[in-house]
Amino acid sequence: MQYRKRMIRKGTALLLSALLLASAMPFAVSAEEVSAKTTEYVNFRTGPGTNYSSKGVIPSGTGITVTDTSNSQWYAVRLSDGSTGYIYAEYISVSGSNTTEDGEVNAKTTADVNFRSGLGTNYNSKAVIGSGTGIIVTDTGNSQWYAVRLTNGSTGYIYAEYIRITGDVGTPSAPAPVQITAPKVSFPSAPPSP
C-alpha cells in the first residue's frame, strides 16, 4: 500500500508540474522595445504607480524607449541617457522603427473590451473584442482612445488602457489556442500482501 501511495504522489506531482508549466506559457511577454514620445509633461517614476517616487518630470514630446508594456497602465521606459523607470501609459504615443510606414503598430487587447464607433463611451459598441486579440493601432493622437483596425478590416476605437503595444509590424493574429495534454500515468498493481 505504501508503494501505491508513493506512486500516486509522484504522478500527481508530475501532472501538477506539467499543468503549471503549460499555464505559464501564454503569459510570456515580448522583449521587443518600441520607440515612443511623451504626449504631456509627465512624472518619470521608480515603479508602476503614483505610490512610487518621481525621478523627475519629462517634458511633452520627449523621445523614449518603451521596454515593457505588460502593465497596461504603466509602461517601463528608458530615457536617452539610459535611465529607466515608469511612465503612465496614457501619456505615451508609440512611434518610430517598430511602426509601419503609415505609423501603425501591432497590439493586443488586455481584457474583453468594447470596440466603439467613436472616441468615448457615448458612442455605440460595434462588438466586444476578446482579451489577447491582435489588433493594429492606427492612431494614438488621443491618449485615452486609440483608433484601431481589426484583422477583418473593421475600424473603430478602443480605450487605450486595454491595449498593449507589441511592437511587431505586420498582420496581427488572434491568440493561438493552447492545448494541454496531461502525461499518461500508470500505476503497477501492488504486490500481494504477506
Coordinates of C-alpha atoms in Angstrom, one line a residue:
M1 CA 0.0 0.0 0.0
Q2 CA 2.9 2.4 0.8
Y3 CA 4.3 1.8 -2.7
R4 CA 1.0 2.7 -4.3
K5 CA 0.7 5.9 -2.3
R6 CA 4.2 6.9 -3.3
M7 CA 3.5 6.3 -6.9
I8 CA 0.2 8.3 -6.7
R9 CA 2.1 11.2 -5.1
K10 CA 4.8 11.2 -7.8
G11 CA 2.2 11.0 -10.6
T12 CA 0.3 13.9 -9.1
A13 CA 3.4 16.0 -8.7
L14 CA 4.4 15.3 -12.3
L15 CA 0.9 16.2 -13.5
L16 CA 0.8 19.4 -11.5
S17 CA 4.2 20.4 -12.7
A18 CA 3.2 19.9 -16.3
L19 CA 0.0 21.9 -15.8
L20 CA 1.9 24.7 -14.1
L21 CA 4.4 24.9 -16.9
A22 CA 1.8 24.9 -19.6
S23 CA -0.3 27.6 -17.9
A24 CA 2.6 29.9 -17.7
M25 CA 3.4 29.8 -21.4
P26 CA 0.6 32.1 -22.7
F27 CA 1.7 34.9 -20.5
A28 CA 5.2 35.3 -22.0
V29 CA 5.9 39.0 -22.7
S30 CA 7.7 40.1 -25.8
A31 CA 11.1 41.7 -25.1
E32 CA 10.6 43.9 -28.2
E33 CA 11.4 47.6 -27.5
V34 CA 9.3 50.3 -29.0
S35 CA 10.2 53.9 -29.8
A36 CA 7.7 56.4 -28.4
K37 CA 7.2 60.1 -27.2
T38 CA 5.5 61.6 -24.2
T39 CA 2.3 63.5 -25.0
E40 CA 2.2 65.6 -21.9
Y41 CA 4.6 66.7 -19.1
V42 CA 4.7 63.5 -17.0
N43 CA 6.3 62.1 -13.9
F44 CA 9.1 59.6 -14.5
R45 CA 8.6 57.2 -11.6
T46 CA 10.7 54.5 -9.9
G47 CA 7.8 52.0 -10.1
P48 CA 4.5 51.4 -11.8
G49 CA 2.2 53.7 -9.8
T50 CA 1.7 57.0 -8.1
N51 CA 2.8 55.5 -4.8
Y52 CA 6.4 55.3 -6.3
S53 CA 8.6 58.4 -6.1
S54 CA 9.2 60.6 -9.1
K55 CA 12.7 60.8 -10.6
G56 CA 11.7 64.0 -12.3
V57 CA 9.2 65.4 -14.8
I58 CA 9.7 64.5 -18.5
P59 CA 8.6 67.3 -21.0
S60 CA 5.9 66.7 -23.6
G61 CA 7.4 65.4 -26.9
T62 CA 10.4 63.7 -25.3
G63 CA 11.6 60.6 -27.2
I64 CA 11.7 57.5 -25.0
T65 CA 12.0 53.7 -25.5
V66 CA 9.2 51.6 -24.1
T67 CA 10.8 48.4 -22.8
D68 CA 7.8 46.6 -21.3
T69 CA 4.0 47.0 -21.8
S70 CA 2.9 44.1 -19.7
N71 CA 1.2 46.5 -17.3
S72 CA -1.3 48.3 -19.5
Q73 CA -1.4 51.4 -17.2
W74 CA 2.3 51.9 -16.5
Y75 CA 4.9 51.3 -19.2
A76 CA 8.5 50.6 -18.3
V77 CA 10.7 53.0 -20.3
R78 CA 14.3 54.0 -20.9
L79 CA 15.3 57.6 -21.5
S80 CA 18.0 58.7 -24.0
D81 CA 20.5 59.0 -21.1
G82 CA 19.9 55.3 -20.2
S83 CA 18.0 55.8 -17.0
T84 CA 15.0 53.5 -16.6
G85 CA 11.6 54.0 -14.9
Y86 CA 7.9 54.1 -15.4
I87 CA 5.5 56.5 -17.1
Y88 CA 1.7 56.4 -17.1
A89 CA 0.8 54.8 -20.5
E90 CA -1.9 57.3 -21.2
Y91 CA 0.8 59.9 -21.8
I92 CA 2.9 57.9 -24.2
S93 CA 2.4 57.8 -28.0
V94 CA 4.1 55.0 -29.8
S95 CA 6.2 55.9 -32.9
G96 CA 9.5 55.0 -34.5
S97 CA 11.0 51.9 -36.1
N98 CA 8.5 49.4 -34.8
T99 CA 5.7 51.0 -36.7
T100 CA 4.7 50.5 -40.3
E101 CA 5.2 53.2 -43.0
D102 CA 1.8 54.6 -42.1
G103 CA 2.7 54.9 -38.4
E104 CA 0.6 51.9 -37.5
V105 CA 1.7 49.4 -34.9
N106 CA 0.5 46.0 -33.8
A107 CA -1.0 45.5 -30.4
K108 CA -3.2 43.1 -28.3
T109 CA -6.1 43.8 -26.1
T110 CA -5.5 43.1 -22.4
A111 CA -9.1 42.5 -21.5
D112 CA -12.5 41.9 -23.1
V113 CA -13.2 45.4 -24.4
N114 CA -15.8 47.3 -26.4
F115 CA -14.9 48.2 -30.0
R116 CA -16.6 51.5 -30.5
S117 CA -17.6 53.7 -33.4
G118 CA -16.1 56.8 -31.9
L119 CA -13.9 58.3 -29.2
G120 CA -15.8 57.7 -25.9
T121 CA -18.4 55.6 -24.1
N122 CA -21.1 57.8 -25.6
Y123 CA -20.5 56.0 -29.0
N124 CA -22.1 52.7 -29.8
S125 CA -20.2 49.5 -29.3
K126 CA -19.7 47.6 -32.6
A127 CA -18.6 44.5 -30.8
V128 CA -16.8 43.2 -27.8
I129 CA -13.2 42.2 -28.6
G130 CA -11.8 39.3 -26.5
S131 CA -8.7 39.6 -24.3
G132 CA -5.5 38.8 -26.2
T133 CA -6.9 39.6 -29.6
G134 CA -4.4 41.0 -32.1
I135 CA -5.2 44.5 -33.5
I136 CA -3.5 47.3 -35.4
V137 CA -3.3 50.7 -33.7
T138 CA -3.7 53.2 -36.5
D139 CA -3.7 56.5 -34.4
T140 CA -2.6 57.3 -30.9
G141 CA -3.3 61.0 -31.2
N142 CA -5.9 60.8 -28.4
S143 CA -4.1 59.4 -25.4
Q144 CA -7.3 57.8 -24.0
W145 CA -8.9 56.3 -27.1
Y146 CA -6.8 54.6 -29.8
A147 CA -8.0 54.3 -33.4
V148 CA -7.6 50.6 -34.3
R149 CA -8.2 48.2 -37.2
L150 CA -9.2 44.6 -36.7
T151 CA -7.9 41.7 -38.8
N152 CA -11.2 41.7 -40.7
G153 CA -10.6 45.3 -41.8
S154 CA -13.2 46.9 -39.4
T155 CA -12.1 50.2 -37.9
G156 CA -13.1 51.8 -34.6
Y157 CA -11.8 52.9 -31.2
I158 CA -10.7 51.0 -28.1
Y159 CA -9.9 52.6 -24.7
A160 CA -6.1 52.8 -24.6
E161 CA -5.8 51.3 -21.1
Y162 CA -6.9 48.0 -22.6
I163 CA -4.3 47.9 -25.3
R164 CA -0.7 46.5 -25.0
I165 CA 1.6 47.6 -27.8
T166 CA 3.5 44.5 -29.0
G167 CA 5.8 46.4 -31.4
D168 CA 5.5 43.7 -34.0
V169 CA 5.0 45.0 -37.5
G170 CA 2.7 43.1 -39.9
T171 CA -0.6 41.5 -39.8
P172 CA -1.7 40.7 -36.2
S173 CA -3.2 37.4 -35.4
A174 CA -5.6 36.1 -32.8
P175 CA -4.0 34.3 -29.9
A176 CA -3.3 30.6 -30.7
P177 CA -5.2 28.1 -28.6
V178 CA -3.1 26.3 -26.1
Q179 CA -3.6 22.5 -25.8
I180 CA -2.6 20.9 -22.6
T181 CA -2.0 17.2 -22.7
A182 CA -1.6 15.5 -19.3
P183 CA 1.0 12.8 -19.2
K184 CA -0.3 9.3 -19.0
V185 CA 0.5 7.8 -15.6
S186 CA 0.0 4.1 -15.0
F187 CA 0.4 2.5 -11.6
P188 CA 1.6 -1.1 -11.2
S189 CA -0.6 -3.2 -9.1
A190 CA 0.5 -3.5 -5.5
P191 CA 2.5 -6.6 -4.6
P192 CA 0.4 -9.3 -2.8
S193 CA 0.1 -8.8 0.9
P194 CA 2.2 -11.2 3.0

